[in-house]
Amino acid sequence: GAGVSQSPRYKVAKRGQDVALRCDPISGHVSLFWYQQALGQGPEFLTYFQNEAQLDKSGLPSDRFFAERPEGSVSTLKIQRTQQEDSAVYLCASSLGMASSGTQYFGPGTRLLVL
Amino acid sequence: QQQVKQSPQSLIVQKGGISIINCAYENTAFDYFPWYQQFPGKGPALLIAIRPDVSEKKEGRFTISFNKSAKQFSLHIMDSQPGDSATYFCAASKKGGGNKLTFGTGTQLKVEL
């Protein structure tokens, strides 16, 4: 079946613009995660959803970052008033259940460049 | 505070050789330790994972060795192939609150002919 998809794959924004990044998880997956991956670094956790409930947003770097998953499937990560330090690859991952050992399946990411 | 430390940052291995990547963690609440493989332009993909109740897990050419007392774990790639050239990340997660992953900084592996 289809894996995790993300759109757009690339986004160039001018500093101060708002952006919205979309994630389509694997159908039926309960858990959804957003990670930020800076160039040459490992992914860093941003936020976690269990169905439509956002259970952990401890990794969001500022109140300019907002994520939602209103119907428990598709998720959107929104960044308001983008800054140059927001430039990174934003990865979405989903897993079937909620166990700590559940395999996370990652999408290809959205590469955001803020000029 | 970096909770999962990974080394080396880069590694060059000859075809057929053994690639070894090491990770150390600090948080004793971690109870799941996966390794992910990432190719350029792609998302990370699970390679192999281990729980702390075993000291070793092998899947094909890939083996995880786990030392709970030292809070260290490592990935061994036997008979390394050019197609293994990628970036490898160790990670860890803990019980409760879903399974958010804390990643290491990555090891860029190149397997030469």
CSV table of N, CA, C and O in Angstrom, one decimal, chain B residues 54-108:
chain,number,residue,atom,x,y,z
B,54,VAL,N,17.4,-7.8,25.8
B,54,VAL,CA,18.3,-8.7,25.1
B,54,VAL,C,19.6,-8.0,24.8
B,54,VAL,O,19.6,-6.8,24.8
B,55,SER,N,20.7,-8.7,24.7
B,55,SER,CA,22.0,-8.1,24.5
B,55,SER,C,22.4,-8.0,23.0
B,55,SER,O,23.3,-7.3,22.6
B,56,GLU,N,21.7,-8.8,22.2
B,56,GLU,CA,22.0,-8.8,20.8
B,56,GLU,C,20.8,-9.2,19.9
B,56,GLU,O,20.0,-10.0,20.3
B,57,LYS,N,20.7,-8.6,18.7
B,57,LYS,CA,19.7,-9.0,17.8
B,57,LYS,C,20.3,-8.9,16.4
B,57,LYS,O,21.0,-8.0,16.0
B,58,LYS,N,20.0,-10.0,15.6
B,58,LYS,CA,20.6,-10.1,14.3
B,58,LYS,C,19.5,-10.2,13.3
B,58,LYS,O,18.6,-11.0,13.4
B,59,GLU,N,19.6,-9.5,12.2
B,59,GLU,CA,18.7,-9.6,11.1
B,59,GLU,C,19.5,-9.5,9.8
B,59,GLU,O,19.9,-8.4,9.4
B,60,GLY,N,19.7,-10.7,9.2
B,60,GLY,CA,20.5,-10.7,8.0
B,60,GLY,C,22.0,-10.2,8.3
B,60,GLY,O,22.6,-10.7,9.2
B,61,ARG,N,22.4,-9.2,7.5
B,61,ARG,CA,23.8,-8.7,7.7
B,61,ARG,C,23.9,-7.6,8.8
B,61,ARG,O,24.9,-7.2,9.1
B,62,PHE,N,22.7,-7.3,9.4
B,62,PHE,CA,22.7,-6.3,10.4
B,62,PHE,C,22.5,-6.8,11.8
B,62,PHE,O,21.7,-7.7,12.1
B,63,THR,N,23.4,-6.4,12.8
B,63,THR,CA,23.3,-6.8,14.2
B,63,THR,C,23.4,-5.6,15.1
B,63,THR,O,24.2,-4.7,14.9
B,64,ILE,N,22.5,-5.6,16.1
B,64,ILE,CA,22.6,-4.6,17.2
B,64,ILE,C,23.2,-5.4,18.4
B,64,ILE,O,22.7,-6.4,18.8
B,65,SER,N,24.2,-4.7,19.0
B,65,SER,CA,24.7,-5.2,20.3
B,65,SER,C,24.3,-4.1,21.3
B,65,SER,O,24.4,-2.9,21.1
B,66,PHE,N,23.8,-4.6,22.5
B,66,PHE,CA,23.3,-3.7,23.5
B,66,PHE,C,23.9,-4.0,24.8
B,66,PHE,O,24.0,-5.2,25.3
B,67,ASN,N,24.4,-3.0,25.5
B,67,ASN,CA,25.0,-3.1,26.8
B,67,ASN,C,24.3,-2.2,27.7
B,67,ASN,O,24.5,-1.0,27.8
B,68,LYS,N,23.4,-2.8,28.5
B,68,LYS,CA,22.5,-2.0,29.3
B,68,LYS,C,23.3,-1.3,30.4
B,68,LYS,O,23.0,-0.1,30.8
B,69,SER,N,24.2,-2.0,31.0
B,69,SER,CA,24.9,-1.4,32.2
B,69,SER,C,25.8,-0.2,31.7
B,69,SER,O,25.9,0.8,32.5
B,70,ALA,N,26.3,-0.2,30.5
B,70,ALA,CA,27.1,0.9,30.0
B,70,ALA,C,26.3,1.9,29.3
B,70,ALA,O,26.8,3.0,28.9
B,71,LYS,N,25.0,1.6,29.1
B,71,LYS,CA,24.1,2.5,28.3
B,71,LYS,C,24.6,2.8,27.0
B,71,LYS,O,24.7,3.9,26.5
B,72,GLN,N,25.0,1.7,26.3
B,72,GLN,CA,25.6,1.8,24.9
B,72,GLN,C,25.0,0.8,24.0
B,72,GLN,O,24.6,-0.3,24.5
B,73,PHE,N,24.9,1.1,22.8
B,73,PHE,CA,24.4,0.1,21.8
B,73,PHE,C,25.1,0.4,20.4
B,73,PHE,O,25.5,1.6,20.2
B,74,SER,N,25.3,-0.6,19.6
B,74,SER,CA,26.0,-0.4,18.4
B,74,SER,C,25.3,-1.2,17.3
B,74,SER,O,24.6,-2.2,17.5
B,75,LEU,N,25.6,-0.7,16.1
B,75,LEU,CA,25.1,-1.4,14.8
B,75,LEU,C,26.3,-1.9,14.1
B,75,LEU,O,27.3,-1.2,13.9
B,76,HIS,N,26.3,-3.2,13.8
B,76,HIS,CA,27.3,-3.8,13.0
B,76,HIS,C,26.7,-4.2,11.6
B,76,HIS,O,25.6,-4.9,11.6
B,77,ILE,N,27.3,-3.8,10.6
B,77,ILE,CA,26.9,-4.2,9.2
B,77,ILE,C,28.0,-5.1,8.7
B,77,ILE,O,29.1,-4.7,8.4
B,78,MET,N,27.6,-6.4,8.5
B,78,MET,CA,28.6,-7.4,8.0
B,78,MET,C,28.6,-7.3,6.5
B,78,MET,O,27.6,-7.0,5.9
B,79,ASP,N,29.7,-7.7,5.9
B,79,ASP,CA,29.8,-7.8,4.4
B,79,ASP,C,29.2,-6.5,3.8
B,79,ASP,O,28.3,-6.6,2.9
B,80,SER,N,29.7,-5.4,4.2
B,80,SER,CA,29.2,-4.1,3.7
B,80,SER,C,29.3,-4.0,2.2
B,80,SER,O,30.2,-4.4,1.6
B,81,GLN,N,28.2,-3.5,1.6
B,81,GLN,CA,28.0,-3.3,0.2
B,81,GLN,C,27.9,-1.9,-0.2
B,81,GLN,O,27.4,-1.0,0.6
B,82,PRO,N,28.3,-1.5,-1.4
B,82,PRO,CA,28.1,-0.1,-1.9
B,82,PRO,C,26.7,0.4,-1.7
B,82,PRO,O,26.5,1.6,-1.4
B,83,GLY,N,25.7,-0.5,-1.8
B,83,GLY,CA,24.3,-0.1,-1.6
B,83,GLY,C,24.0,0.3,-0.2
B,83,GLY,O,22.9,0.8,0.1
B,84,ASP,N,24.9,0.0,0.7
B,84,ASP,CA,24.7,0.3,2.1
B,84,ASP,C,25.1,1.8,2.4
B,84,ASP,O,24.8,2.3,3.5
B,85,SER,N,25.7,2.4,1.4
B,85,SER,CA,26.1,3.8,1.6
B,85,SER,C,24.9,4.7,1.8
B,85,SER,O,24.0,4.8,1.0
B,86,ALA,N,24.9,5.3,3.0
B,86,ALA,CA,23.7,6.0,3.4
B,86,ALA,C,24.1,6.7,4.8
B,86,ALA,O,25.2,6.5,5.3
B,87,THR,N,23.1,7.4,5.3
B,87,THR,CA,23.3,7.9,6.7
B,87,THR,C,22.5,7.1,7.7
B,87,THR,O,21.4,6.8,7.4
B,88,TYR,N,23.1,6.7,8.7
B,88,TYR,CA,22.5,5.9,9.7
B,88,TYR,C,22.3,6.7,11.0
B,88,TYR,O,23.2,7.4,11.5
B,89,PHE,N,21.1,6.5,11.6
B,89,PHE,CA,20.8,7.2,12.8
B,89,PHE,C,20.4,6.1,13.9
B,89,PHE,O,19.5,5.3,13.6
B,90,CYS,N,21.0,6.2,15.1
B,90,CYS,CA,20.4,5.5,16.2
B,90,CYS,C,19.4,6.4,16.8
B,90,CYS,O,19.3,7.6,16.6
B,91,ALA,N,18.5,5.8,17.5
B,91,ALA,CA,17.4,6.5,18.2
B,91,ALA,C,17.0,5.7,19.4
B,91,ALA,O,17.4,4.6,19.7
B,92,ALA,N,16.2,6.4,20.2
B,92,ALA,CA,15.7,5.8,21.5
B,92,ALA,C,14.3,6.4,21.8
B,92,ALA,O,14.0,7.6,21.4
B,93,SER,N,13.5,5.6,22.4
B,93,SER,CA,12.2,6.1,22.9
B,93,SER,C,11.8,5.5,24.2
B,93,SER,O,12.4,4.5,24.6
B,94,LYS,N,10.9,6.1,24.9
B,94,LYS,CA,10.6,5.6,26.3
B,94,LYS,C,9.1,5.3,26.4
B,94,LYS,O,8.3,5.8,25.6
B,95,LYS,N,8.7,4.6,27.4
B,95,LYS,CA,7.3,4.2,27.6
B,95,LYS,C,6.5,5.4,27.9
B,95,LYS,O,7.0,6.4,28.5
B,96,GLY,N,5.3,5.4,27.5
B,96,GLY,CA,4.3,6.5,27.8
B,96,GLY,C,4.4,7.6,26.8
B,96,GLY,O,5.4,7.9,26.3
B,97,GLY,N,3.3,8.2,26.6
B,97,GLY,CA,3.3,9.4,25.7
B,97,GLY,C,3.6,9.1,24.2
B,97,GLY,O,4.2,9.9,23.5
B,98,GLY,N,3.2,7.9,23.8
B,98,GLY,CA,3.5,7.5,22.5
B,98,GLY,C,4.9,7.1,22.4
B,98,GLY,O,5.5,6.7,23.3
B,99,ASN,N,5.5,7.1,21.2
B,99,ASN,CA,6.8,6.6,21.0
B,99,ASN,C,7.7,7.6,20.3
B,99,ASN,O,8.3,7.3,19.3
B,100,LYS,N,7.7,8.9,20.7
B,100,LYS,CA,8.5,9.9,20.1
B,100,LYS,C,10.0,9.4,20.2
B,100,LYS,O,10.4,8.9,21.2
B,101,LEU,N,10.7,9.6,19.1
B,101,LEU,CA,12.0,9.2,19.0
B,101,LEU,C,13.0,10.3,19.3
B,101,LEU,O,12.8,11.4,18.8
B,102,THR,N,14.1,10.0,20.0
B,102,THR,CA,15.2,10.9,20.2
B,102,THR,C,16.3,10.3,19.4
B,102,THR,O,16.8,9.2,19.6
B,103,PHE,N,16.8,11.1,18.4
B,103,PHE,CA,17.8,10.6,17.4
B,103,PHE,C,19.2,11.0,17.8
B,103,PHE,O,19.4,12.1,18.4
B,104,GLY,N,20.2,10.2,17.4
B,104,GLY,CA,21.5,10.6,17.4
B,104,GLY,C,21.8,11.5,16.2
B,104,GLY,O,20.9,11.8,15.4
B,105,THR,N,23.0,12.0,16.1
B,105,THR,CA,23.4,13.0,15.1
B,105,THR,C,23.7,12.4,13.7
B,105,THR,O,23.8,13.1,12.7
B,106,GLY,N,23.8,11.1,13.6
B,106,GLY,CA,23.9,10.4,12.3
B,106,GLY,C,25.4,10.1,12.0
B,106,GLY,O,26.3,10.7,12.4
B,107,THR,N,25.5,9.0,11.2
B,107,THR,CA,26.8,8.6,10.7
B,107,THR,C,26.7,8.4,9.2
B,107,THR,O,25.8,7.6,8.7
B,108,GLN,N,27.5,9.1,8.5
B,108,GLN,CA,27.5,9.0,7.0
B,108,GLN,C,28.4,7.9,6.6
B,108,GLN,O,29.6,8.0,6.8
